[in-house]
Amino acid sequence: AAEFVPFTGSPWATVADPGFAVLLCMLSTAFIAHYNAPVFYEELAPGPDGRKDGRFLLVSVIGFSIAAIILSTVMSCGFLTFGRASLGLILDNYAATDRLAVAARIAIVVSLTTTQPLVFFSLRRQLVDLFGHRGAELAERWPTLLTISLLAVVTLIAL
């Protein structure tokens, strides 16, 4: 692994580096949950005062803080391990036979597989809302058909 070399350039050089843009994209993807925020707000039980605003703020701050701590820890440990030789996906730096790296790759697959329904639910709900009365009627009369059709379209686009 490459040794850690202290950065001697200017902060603007860091911002201009293409790797910095990759980091920003990864961080924005890590925290992109806004599409489900209205659903989470609706499902949140009101506090003793009958309001949800304070509880939603608290849950959001705690959730994003925990995610930021986990991501910062993984990012820092990866960089401290591999230095400037760190790849965009830190697991790519590890050997394919490394058991912990294999376990981490499996965890990523499980995470992606199990969070897909959250994204799909939001997409389905937004499309129903987009089509107004007709969308609501379709969702009420043929919910399974709507879900299967939308899933087929998304899958075809993905291929």
PDB file of N, CA, C and O in Angstrom, residues 37-112:
ATOM      1  N   ALA A  37     -39.214  11.309   2.828  1.00  0.00           N
ATOM      2  CA  ALA A  37     -39.448  12.135   4.018  1.00  0.00           C
ATOM      3  C   ALA A  37     -40.945  12.368   4.285  1.00  0.00           C
ATOM      4  O   ALA A  37     -41.382  12.236   5.435  1.00  0.00           O
ATOM      5  N   PRO A  38     -41.762  12.698   3.275  1.00  0.00           N
ATOM      6  CA  PRO A  38     -43.191  12.899   3.569  1.00  0.00           C
ATOM      7  C   PRO A  38     -43.882  11.641   4.112  1.00  0.00           C
ATOM      8  O   PRO A  38     -44.725  11.721   5.002  1.00  0.00           O
ATOM      9  N   VAL A  39     -43.476  10.480   3.610  1.00  0.00           N
ATOM     10  CA  VAL A  39     -44.060   9.225   4.089  1.00  0.00           C
ATOM     11  C   VAL A  39     -43.657   8.989   5.540  1.00  0.00           C
ATOM     12  O   VAL A  39     -44.493   8.622   6.379  1.00  0.00           O
ATOM     13  N   PHE A  40     -42.387   9.207   5.842  1.00  0.00           N
ATOM     14  CA  PHE A  40     -41.915   9.011   7.215  1.00  0.00           C
ATOM     15  C   PHE A  40     -42.607   9.997   8.165  1.00  0.00           C
ATOM     16  O   PHE A  40     -42.955   9.643   9.279  1.00  0.00           O
ATOM     17  N   TYR A  41     -42.800  11.221   7.700  1.00  0.00           N
ATOM     18  CA  TYR A  41     -43.476  12.228   8.531  1.00  0.00           C
ATOM     19  C   TYR A  41     -44.918  11.810   8.820  1.00  0.00           C
ATOM     20  O   TYR A  41     -45.388  11.912   9.953  1.00  0.00           O
ATOM     21  N   GLU A  42     -45.615  11.337   7.794  1.00  0.00           N
ATOM     22  CA  GLU A  42     -47.016  10.912   7.977  1.00  0.00           C
ATOM     23  C   GLU A  42     -47.129   9.756   8.956  1.00  0.00           C
ATOM     24  O   GLU A  42     -48.077   9.681   9.736  1.00  0.00           O
ATOM     25  N   GLU A  43     -46.165   8.833   8.921  1.00  0.00           N
ATOM     26  CA  GLU A  43     -46.231   7.636   9.748  1.00  0.00           C
ATOM     27  C   GLU A  43     -45.701   7.853  11.164  1.00  0.00           C
ATOM     28  O   GLU A  43     -45.889   6.994  12.025  1.00  0.00           O
ATOM     29  N   LEU A  44     -45.057   8.984  11.413  1.00  0.00           N
ATOM     30  CA  LEU A  44     -44.495   9.268  12.731  1.00  0.00           C
ATOM     31  C   LEU A  44     -45.616   9.589  13.719  1.00  0.00           C
ATOM     32  O   LEU A  44     -46.512  10.378  13.429  1.00  0.00           O
ATOM     33  N   ALA A  45     -45.561   8.959  14.873  1.00  0.00           N
ATOM     34  CA  ALA A  45     -46.576   9.223  15.913  1.00  0.00           C
ATOM     35  C   ALA A  45     -46.361  10.623  16.473  1.00  0.00           C
ATOM     36  O   ALA A  45     -45.229  11.045  16.679  1.00  0.00           O
ATOM     37  N   PRO A  46     -47.438  11.353  16.725  1.00  0.00           N
ATOM     38  CA  PRO A  46     -47.280  12.691  17.298  1.00  0.00           C
ATOM     39  C   PRO A  46     -46.773  12.621  18.739  1.00  0.00           C
ATOM     40  O   PRO A  46     -46.970  11.633  19.437  1.00  0.00           O
ATOM     41  N   GLY A  47     -46.121  13.702  19.162  1.00  0.00           N
ATOM     42  CA  GLY A  47     -45.621  13.791  20.532  1.00  0.00           C
ATOM     43  C   GLY A  47     -46.754  14.068  21.509  1.00  0.00           C
ATOM     44  O   GLY A  47     -47.928  14.142  21.119  1.00  0.00           O
ATOM     45  N   PRO A  48     -46.434  14.252  22.768  1.00  0.00           N
ATOM     46  CA  PRO A  48     -47.461  14.518  23.788  1.00  0.00           C
ATOM     47  C   PRO A  48     -48.273  15.775  23.500  1.00  0.00           C
ATOM     48  O   PRO A  48     -49.428  15.879  23.906  1.00  0.00           O
ATOM     49  N   ASP A  49     -47.666  16.724  22.772  1.00  0.00           N
ATOM     50  CA  ASP A  49     -48.373  17.960  22.435  1.00  0.00           C
ATOM     51  C   ASP A  49     -49.212  17.833  21.170  1.00  0.00           C
ATOM     52  O   ASP A  49     -49.845  18.789  20.738  1.00  0.00           O
ATOM     53  N   GLY A  50     -49.212  16.634  20.568  1.00  0.00           N
ATOM     54  CA  GLY A  50     -50.007  16.400  19.362  1.00  0.00           C
ATOM     55  C   GLY A  50     -49.316  16.816  18.073  1.00  0.00           C
ATOM     56  O   GLY A  50     -49.891  16.694  17.001  1.00  0.00           O
ATOM     57  N   ARG A  51     -48.076  17.290  18.157  1.00  0.00           N
ATOM     58  CA  ARG A  51     -47.340  17.739  16.965  1.00  0.00           C
ATOM     59  C   ARG A  51     -46.264  16.732  16.598  1.00  0.00           C
ATOM     60  O   ARG A  51     -45.776  15.994  17.436  1.00  0.00           O
ATOM     61  N   LYS A  52     -45.896  16.760  15.318  1.00  0.00           N
ATOM     62  CA  LYS A  52     -44.866  15.858  14.824  1.00  0.00           C
ATOM     63  C   LYS A  52     -43.565  16.577  14.489  1.00  0.00           C
ATOM     64  O   LYS A  52     -42.532  15.933  14.342  1.00  0.00           O
ATOM     65  N   ASP A  53     -43.605  17.903  14.349  1.00  0.00           N
ATOM     66  CA  ASP A  53     -42.457  18.657  13.847  1.00  0.00           C
ATOM     67  C   ASP A  53     -41.185  18.409  14.652  1.00  0.00           C
ATOM     68  O   ASP A  53     -40.133  18.098  14.097  1.00  0.00           O
ATOM     69  N   GLY A  54     -41.270  18.549  15.955  1.00  0.00           N
ATOM     70  CA  GLY A  54     -40.100  18.382  16.804  1.00  0.00           C
ATOM     71  C   GLY A  54     -39.556  16.966  16.773  1.00  0.00           C
ATOM     72  O   GLY A  54     -38.348  16.750  16.724  1.00  0.00           O
ATOM     73  N   ARG A  55     -40.457  16.005  16.780  1.00  0.00           N
ATOM     74  CA  ARG A  55     -40.036  14.597  16.736  1.00  0.00           C
ATOM     75  C   ARG A  55     -39.396  14.266  15.401  1.00  0.00           C
ATOM     76  O   ARG A  55     -38.408  13.541  15.347  1.00  0.00           O
ATOM     77  N   PHE A  56     -39.943  14.804  14.325  1.00  0.00           N
ATOM     78  CA  PHE A  56     -39.377  14.537  13.001  1.00  0.00           C
ATOM     79  C   PHE A  56     -37.981  15.133  12.898  1.00  0.00           C
ATOM     80  O   PHE A  56     -37.064  14.504  12.364  1.00  0.00           O
ATOM     81  N   LEU A  57     -37.805  16.330  13.410  1.00  0.00           N
ATOM     82  CA  LEU A  57     -36.489  16.968  13.412  1.00  0.00           C
ATOM     83  C   LEU A  57     -35.498  16.128  14.209  1.00  0.00           C
ATOM     84  O   LEU A  57     -34.377  15.874  13.755  1.00  0.00           O
ATOM     85  N   LEU A  58     -35.901  15.682  15.386  1.00  0.00           N
ATOM     86  CA  LEU A  58     -35.024  14.881  16.232  1.00  0.00           C
ATOM     87  C   LEU A  58     -34.625  13.573  15.547  1.00  0.00           C
ATOM     88  O   LEU A  58     -33.444  13.210  15.503  1.00  0.00           O
ATOM     89  N   VAL A  59     -35.600  12.871  14.994  1.00  0.00           N
ATOM     90  CA  VAL A  59     -35.324  11.604  14.313  1.00  0.00           C
ATOM     91  C   VAL A  59     -34.409  11.837  13.111  1.00  0.00           C
ATOM     92  O   VAL A  59     -33.467  11.067  12.877  1.00  0.00           O
ATOM     93  N   SER A  60     -34.650  12.905  12.360  1.00  0.00           N
ATOM     94  CA  SER A  60     -33.825  13.208  11.190  1.00  0.00           C
ATOM     95  C   SER A  60     -32.386  13.520  11.587  1.00  0.00           C
ATOM     96  O   SER A  60     -31.439  13.008  10.986  1.00  0.00           O
ATOM     97  N   VAL A  61     -32.219  14.362  12.585  1.00  0.00           N
ATOM     98  CA  VAL A  61     -30.866  14.739  13.033  1.00  0.00           C
ATOM     99  C   VAL A  61     -30.120  13.516  13.556  1.00  0.00           C
ATOM    100  O   VAL A  61     -28.948  13.294  13.216  1.00  0.00           O
ATOM    101  N   ILE A  62     -30.775  12.695  14.356  1.00  0.00           N
ATOM    102  CA  ILE A  62     -30.118  11.500  14.897  1.00  0.00           C
ATOM    103  C   ILE A  62     -29.752  10.540  13.763  1.00  0.00           C
ATOM    104  O   ILE A  62     -28.624  10.035  13.704  1.00  0.00           O
ATOM    105  N   GLY A  63     -30.675  10.292  12.852  1.00  0.00           N
ATOM    106  CA  GLY A  63     -30.423   9.364  11.747  1.00  0.00           C
ATOM    107  C   GLY A  63     -29.284   9.818  10.846  1.00  0.00           C
ATOM    108  O   GLY A  63     -28.375   9.043  10.524  1.00  0.00           O
ATOM    109  N   PHE A  64     -29.311  11.095  10.432  1.00  0.00           N
ATOM    110  CA  PHE A  64     -28.251  11.601   9.569  1.00  0.00           C
ATOM    111  C   PHE A  64     -26.915  11.672  10.309  1.00  0.00           C
ATOM    112  O   PHE A  64     -25.860  11.454   9.710  1.00  0.00           O
ATOM    113  N   SER A  65     -26.942  11.960  11.599  1.00  0.00           N
ATOM    114  CA  SER A  65     -25.698  12.006  12.374  1.00  0.00           C
ATOM    115  C   SER A  65     -25.061  10.628  12.476  1.00  0.00           C
ATOM    116  O   SER A  65     -23.840  10.482  12.307  1.00  0.00           O
ATOM    117  N   ILE A  66     -25.862   9.619  12.746  1.00  0.00           N
ATOM    118  CA  ILE A  66     -25.338   8.253  12.814  1.00  0.00           C
ATOM    119  C   ILE A  66     -24.771   7.845  11.462  1.00  0.00           C
ATOM    120  O   ILE A  66     -23.674   7.271  11.378  1.00  0.00           O
ATOM    121  N   ALA A  67     -25.490   8.148  10.389  1.00  0.00           N
ATOM    122  CA  ALA A  67     -24.988   7.822   9.044  1.00  0.00           C
ATOM    123  C   ALA A  67     -23.686   8.555   8.755  1.00  0.00           C
ATOM    124  O   ALA A  67     -22.742   7.975   8.193  1.00  0.00           O
ATOM    125  N   ALA A  68     -23.591   9.823   9.129  1.00  0.00           N
ATOM    126  CA  ALA A  68     -22.372  10.603   8.888  1.00  0.00           C
ATOM    127  C   ALA A  68     -21.196  10.022   9.671  1.00  0.00           C
ATOM    128  O   ALA A  68     -20.074   9.945   9.148  1.00  0.00           O
ATOM    129  N   ILE A  69     -21.430   9.595  10.901  1.00  0.00           N
ATOM    130  CA  ILE A  69     -20.354   9.006  11.712  1.00  0.00           C
ATOM    131  C   ILE A  69     -19.872   7.702  11.084  1.00  0.00           C
ATOM    132  O   ILE A  69     -18.658   7.471  10.963  1.00  0.00           O
ATOM    133  N   ILE A  70     -20.795   6.856  10.681  1.00  0.00           N
ATOM    134  CA  ILE A  70     -20.415   5.581  10.063  1.00  0.00           C
ATOM    135  C   ILE A  70     -19.645   5.822   8.766  1.00  0.00           C
ATOM    136  O   ILE A  70     -18.571   5.235   8.541  1.00  0.00           O
ATOM    137  N   LEU A  71     -20.166   6.683   7.898  1.00  0.00           N
ATOM    138  CA  LEU A  71     -19.493   6.948   6.621  1.00  0.00           C
ATOM    139  C   LEU A  71     -18.134   7.598   6.824  1.00  0.00           C
ATOM    140  O   LEU A  71     -17.159   7.244   6.139  1.00  0.00           O
ATOM    141  N   SER A  72     -18.028   8.522   7.744  1.00  0.00           N
ATOM    142  CA  SER A  72     -16.742   9.179   8.015  1.00  0.00           C
ATOM    143  C   SER A  72     -15.719   8.188   8.559  1.00  0.00           C
ATOM    144  O   SER A  72     -14.542   8.235   8.190  1.00  0.00           O
ATOM    145  N   THR A  73     -16.169   7.296   9.419  1.00  0.00           N
ATOM    146  CA  THR A  73     -15.264   6.289   9.981  1.00  0.00           C
ATOM    147  C   THR A  73     -14.740   5.356   8.894  1.00  0.00           C
ATOM    148  O   THR A  73     -13.537   5.106   8.799  1.00  0.00           O
ATOM    149  N   VAL A  74     -15.631   4.860   8.051  1.00  0.00           N
ATOM    150  CA  VAL A  74     -15.216   3.959   6.975  1.00  0.00           C
ATOM    151  C   VAL A  74     -14.295   4.682   5.997  1.00  0.00           C
ATOM    152  O   VAL A  74     -13.251   4.151   5.594  1.00  0.00           O
ATOM    153  N   MET A  75     -14.650   5.904   5.631  1.00  0.00           N
ATOM    154  CA  MET A  75     -13.837   6.679   4.700  1.00  0.00           C
ATOM    155  C   MET A  75     -12.458   6.954   5.288  1.00  0.00           C
ATOM    156  O   MET A  75     -11.436   6.782   4.615  1.00  0.00           O
ATOM    157  N   SER A  76     -12.395   7.358   6.529  1.00  0.00           N
ATOM    158  CA  SER A  76     -11.117   7.670   7.174  1.00  0.00           C
ATOM    159  C   SER A  76     -10.249   6.424   7.314  1.00  0.00           C
ATOM    160  O   SER A  76      -9.045   6.465   7.016  1.00  0.00           O
ATOM    161  N   CYS A  77     -10.839   5.335   7.770  1.00  0.00           N
ATOM    162  CA  CYS A  77     -10.067   4.091   7.918  1.00  0.00           C
ATOM    163  C   CYS A  77      -9.543   3.605   6.571  1.00  0.00           C
ATOM    164  O   CYS A  77      -8.400   3.152   6.467  1.00  0.00           O
ATOM    165  N   GLY A  78     -10.364   3.705   5.547  1.00  0.00           N
ATOM    166  CA  GLY A  78      -9.917   3.309   4.213  1.00  0.00           C
ATOM    167  C   GLY A  78      -8.767   4.161   3.728  1.00  0.00           C
ATOM    168  O   GLY A  78      -7.766   3.655   3.205  1.00  0.00           O
ATOM    169  N   PHE A  79      -8.872   5.471   3.927  1.00  0.00           N
ATOM    170  CA  PHE A  79      -7.799   6.355   3.479  1.00  0.00           C
ATOM    171  C   PHE A  79      -6.536   6.144   4.306  1.00  0.00           C
ATOM    172  O   PHE A  79      -5.424   6.141   3.777  1.00  0.00           O
ATOM    173  N   LEU A  80      -6.688   5.950   5.611  1.00  0.00           N
ATOM    174  CA  LEU A  80      -5.511   5.726   6.446  1.00  0.00           C
ATOM    175  C   LEU A  80      -4.838   4.397   6.133  1.00  0.00           C
ATOM    176  O   LEU A  80      -3.634   4.235   6.342  1.00  0.00           O
ATOM    177  N   THR A  81      -5.593   3.445   5.628  1.00  0.00           N
ATOM    178  CA  THR A  81      -5.020   2.156   5.254  1.00  0.00           C
ATOM    179  C   THR A  81      -4.288   2.224   3.923  1.00  0.00           C
ATOM    180  O   THR A  81      -3.177   1.716   3.797  1.00  0.00           O
ATOM    181  N   PHE A  82      -4.871   2.867   2.927  1.00  0.00           N
ATOM    182  CA  PHE A  82      -4.318   2.822   1.570  1.00  0.00           C
ATOM    183  C   PHE A  82      -3.746   4.149   1.075  1.00  0.00           C
ATOM    184  O   PHE A  82      -3.158   4.214   0.002  1.00  0.00           O
ATOM    185  N   GLY A  83      -3.947   5.220   1.813  1.00  0.00           N
ATOM    186  CA  GLY A  83      -3.391   6.516   1.417  1.00  0.00           C
ATOM    187  C   GLY A  83      -3.934   6.973   0.070  1.00  0.00           C
ATOM    188  O   GLY A  83      -5.093   6.757  -0.273  1.00  0.00           O
ATOM    189  N   ARG A  84      -3.059   7.588  -0.725  1.00  0.00           N
ATOM    190  CA  ARG A  84      -3.471   8.131  -2.024  1.00  0.00           C
ATOM    191  C   ARG A  84      -3.780   7.034  -3.042  1.00  0.00           C
ATOM    192  O   ARG A  84      -4.304   7.313  -4.106  1.00  0.00           O
ATOM    193  N   ALA A  85      -3.470   5.780  -2.694  1.00  0.00           N
ATOM    194  CA  ALA A  85      -3.789   4.665  -3.587  1.00  0.00           C
ATOM    195  C   ALA A  85      -5.231   4.194  -3.393  1.00  0.00           C
ATOM    196  O   ALA A  85      -5.662   3.243  -4.042  1.00  0.00           O
ATOM    197  N   SER A  86      -5.979   4.860  -2.515  1.00  0.00           N
ATOM    198  CA  SER A  86      -7.368   4.477  -2.256  1.00  0.00           C
ATOM    199  C   SER A  86      -8.197   4.617  -3.524  1.00  0.00           C
ATOM    200  O   SER A  86      -8.142   5.633  -4.211  1.00  0.00           O
ATOM    201  N   LEU A  87      -8.963   3.582  -3.819  1.00  0.00           N
ATOM    202  CA  LEU A  87      -9.880   3.621  -4.958  1.00  0.00           C
ATOM    203  C   LEU A  87     -11.224   4.189  -4.517  1.00  0.00           C
ATOM    204  O   LEU A  87     -11.512   4.264  -3.320  1.00  0.00           O
ATOM    205  N   GLY A  88     -12.051   4.572  -5.469  1.00  0.00           N
ATOM    206  CA  GLY A  88     -13.352   5.159  -5.166  1.00  0.00           C
ATOM    207  C   GLY A  88     -14.217   4.268  -4.293  1.00  0.00           C
ATOM    208  O   GLY A  88     -14.879   4.732  -3.376  1.00  0.00           O
ATOM    209  N   LEU A  89     -14.235   2.983  -4.579  1.00  0.00           N
ATOM    210  CA  LEU A  89     -14.909   2.006  -3.724  1.00  0.00           C
ATOM    211  C   LEU A  89     -13.803   1.328  -2.939  1.00  0.00           C
ATOM    212  O   LEU A  89     -13.043   0.527  -3.490  1.00  0.00           O
ATOM    213  N   ILE A  90     -13.665   1.656  -1.682  1.00  0.00           N
ATOM    214  CA  ILE A  90     -12.520   1.214  -0.882  1.00  0.00           C
ATOM    215  C   ILE A  90     -12.383  -0.294  -0.863  1.00  0.00           C
ATOM    216  O   ILE A  90     -11.276  -0.826  -0.747  1.00  0.00           O
ATOM    217  N   LEU A  91     -13.472  -1.026  -1.018  1.00  0.00           N
ATOM    218  CA  LEU A  91     -13.391  -2.486  -1.032  1.00  0.00           C
ATOM    219  C   LEU A  91     -12.598  -3.009  -2.215  1.00  0.00           C
ATOM    220  O   LEU A  91     -12.060  -4.121  -2.165  1.00  0.00           O
ATOM    221  N   ASP A  92     -12.494  -2.222  -3.284  1.00  0.00           N
ATOM    222  CA  ASP A  92     -11.698  -2.636  -4.440  1.00  0.00           C
ATOM    223  C   ASP A  92     -10.206  -2.682  -4.124  1.00  0.00           C
ATOM    224  O   ASP A  92      -9.432  -3.277  -4.865  1.00  0.00           O
ATOM    225  N   ASN A  93      -9.790  -2.059  -3.039  1.00  0.00           N
ATOM    226  CA  ASN A  93      -8.387  -2.108  -2.631  1.00  0.00           C
ATOM    227  C   ASN A  93      -8.030  -3.443  -1.969  1.00  0.00           C
ATOM    228  O   ASN A  93      -6.862  -3.779  -1.878  1.00  0.00           O
ATOM    229  N   TYR A  94      -9.015  -4.157  -1.485  1.00  0.00           N
ATOM    230  CA  TYR A  94      -8.764  -5.405  -0.783  1.00  0.00           C
ATOM    231  C   TYR A  94      -8.754  -6.575  -1.751  1.00  0.00           C
ATOM    232  O   TYR A  94      -9.422  -6.557  -2.792  1.00  0.00           O
ATOM    233  N   ALA A  95      -8.016  -7.620  -1.395  1.00  0.00           N
ATOM    234  CA  ALA A  95      -7.945  -8.823  -2.222  1.00  0.00           C
ATOM    235  C   ALA A  95      -9.315  -9.492  -2.291  1.00  0.00           C
ATOM    236  O   ALA A  95     -10.107  -9.411  -1.345  1.00  0.00           O
ATOM    237  N   ALA A  96      -9.570 -10.137  -3.403  1.00  0.00           N
ATOM    238  CA  ALA A  96     -10.845 -10.834  -3.581  1.00  0.00           C
ATOM    239  C   ALA A  96     -10.985 -11.988  -2.598  1.00  0.00           C
ATOM    240  O   ALA A  96     -12.098 -12.463  -2.344  1.00  0.00           O
ATOM    241  N   THR A  97      -9.878 -12.433  -2.015  1.00  0.00           N
ATOM    242  CA  THR A  97      -9.910 -13.553  -1.067  1.00  0.00           C
ATOM    243  C   THR A  97      -9.989 -13.101   0.383  1.00  0.00           C
ATOM    244  O   THR A  97     -10.099 -13.938   1.279  1.00  0.00           O
ATOM    245  N   ASP A  98      -9.950 -11.801   0.641  1.00  0.00           N
ATOM    246  CA  ASP A  98     -10.029 -11.278   1.999  1.00  0.00           C
ATOM    247  C   ASP A  98     -11.436 -11.537   2.544  1.00  0.00           C
ATOM    248  O   ASP A  98     -12.430 -11.035   2.010  1.00  0.00           O
ATOM    249  N   ARG A  99     -11.524 -12.323   3.614  1.00  0.00           N
ATOM    250  CA  ARG A  99     -12.832 -12.752   4.130  1.00  0.00           C
ATOM    251  C   ARG A  99     -13.684 -11.586   4.624  1.00  0.00           C
ATOM    252  O   ARG A  99     -14.892 -11.559   4.398  1.00  0.00           O
ATOM    253  N   LEU A 100     -13.070 -10.619   5.298  1.00  0.00           N
ATOM    254  CA  LEU A 100     -13.844  -9.480   5.790  1.00  0.00           C
ATOM    255  C   LEU A 100     -14.328  -8.609   4.623  1.00  0.00           C
ATOM    256  O   LEU A 100     -15.449  -8.090   4.656  1.00  0.00           O
ATOM    257  N   ALA A 101     -13.504  -8.464   3.598  1.00  0.00           N
ATOM    258  CA  ALA A 101     -13.922  -7.688   2.425  1.00  0.00           C
ATOM    259  C   ALA A 101     -15.054  -8.402   1.692  1.00  0.00           C
ATOM    260  O   ALA A 101     -15.987  -7.757   1.205  1.00  0.00           O
ATOM    261  N   VAL A 102     -14.991  -9.721   1.627  1.00  0.00           N
ATOM    262  CA  VAL A 102     -16.078 -10.492   1.005  1.00  0.00           C
ATOM    263  C   VAL A 102     -17.363 -10.312   1.810  1.00  0.00           C
ATOM    264  O   VAL A 102     -18.447 -10.098   1.243  1.00  0.00           O
ATOM    265  N   ALA A 103     -17.247 -10.356   3.141  1.00  0.00           N
ATOM    266  CA  ALA A 103     -18.425 -10.141   3.997  1.00  0.00           C
ATOM    267  C   ALA A 103     -18.995  -8.736   3.784  1.00  0.00           C
ATOM    268  O   ALA A 103     -20.219  -8.556   3.729  1.00  0.00           O
ATOM    269  N   ALA A 104     -18.120  -7.741   3.638  1.00  0.00           N
ATOM    270  CA  ALA A 104     -18.576  -6.370   3.397  1.00  0.00           C
ATOM    271  C   ALA A 104     -19.267  -6.252   2.048  1.00  0.00           C
ATOM    272  O   ALA A 104     -20.282  -5.554   1.918  1.00  0.00           O
ATOM    273  N   ARG A 105     -18.748  -6.928   1.030  1.00  0.00           N
ATOM    274  CA  ARG A 105     -19.387  -6.908  -0.298  1.00  0.00           C
ATOM    275  C   ARG A 105     -20.773  -7.548  -0.236  1.00  0.00           C
ATOM    276  O   ARG A 105     -21.728  -7.057  -0.850  1.00  0.00           O
ATOM    277  N   ILE A 106     -20.877  -8.637   0.501  1.00  0.00           N
ATOM    278  CA  ILE A 106     -22.185  -9.294   0.672  1.00  0.00           C
ATOM    279  C   ILE A 106     -23.138  -8.354   1.403  1.00  0.00           C
ATOM    280  O   ILE A 106     -24.320  -8.241   1.036  1.00  0.00           O
ATOM    281  N   ALA A 107     -22.646  -7.648   2.414  1.00  0.00           N
ATOM    282  CA  ALA A 107     -23.492  -6.700   3.148  1.00  0.00           C
ATOM    283  C   ALA A 107     -23.993  -5.587   2.228  1.00  0.00           C
ATOM    284  O   ALA A 107     -25.142  -5.145   2.348  1.00  0.00           O
ATOM    285  N   ILE A 108     -23.161  -5.137   1.293  1.00  0.00           N
ATOM    286  CA  ILE A 108     -23.578  -4.106   0.343  1.00  0.00           C
ATOM    287  C   ILE A 108     -24.682  -4.643  -0.566  1.00  0.00           C
ATOM    288  O   ILE A 108     -25.673  -3.951  -0.828  1.00  0.00           O
ATOM    289  N   VAL A 109     -24.535  -5.868  -1.030  1.00  0.00           N
ATOM    290  CA  VAL A 109     -25.577  -6.469  -1.878  1.00  0.00           C
ATOM    291  C   VAL A 109     -26.894  -6.576  -1.111  1.00  0.00           C
ATOM    292  O   VAL A 109     -27.961  -6.232  -1.639  1.00  0.00           O
ATOM    293  N   VAL A 110     -26.821  -7.017   0.134  1.00  0.00           N
ATOM    294  CA  VAL A 110     -28.031  -7.122   0.955  1.00  0.00           C
ATOM    295  C   VAL A 110     -28.651  -5.740   1.163  1.00  0.00           C
ATOM    296  O   VAL A 110     -29.870  -5.563   1.053  1.00  0.00           O
ATOM    297  N   SER A 111     -27.815  -4.750   1.424  1.00  0.00           N
ATOM    298  CA  SER A 111     -28.312  -3.389   1.628  1.00  0.00           C
ATOM    299  C   SER A 111     -29.010  -2.858   0.379  1.00  0.00           C
ATOM    300  O   SER A 111     -30.105  -2.297   0.460  1.00  0.00           O
ATOM    301  N   LEU A 112     -28.379  -3.019  -0.772  1.00  0.00           N
ATOM    302  CA  LEU A 112     -28.991  -2.536  -2.017  1.00  0.00           C
ATOM    303  C   LEU A 112     -30.290  -3.270  -2.329  1.00  0.00           C
ATOM    304  O   LEU A 112     -31.270  -2.665  -2.764  1.00  0.00           O
TER     305      LEU A 112
END
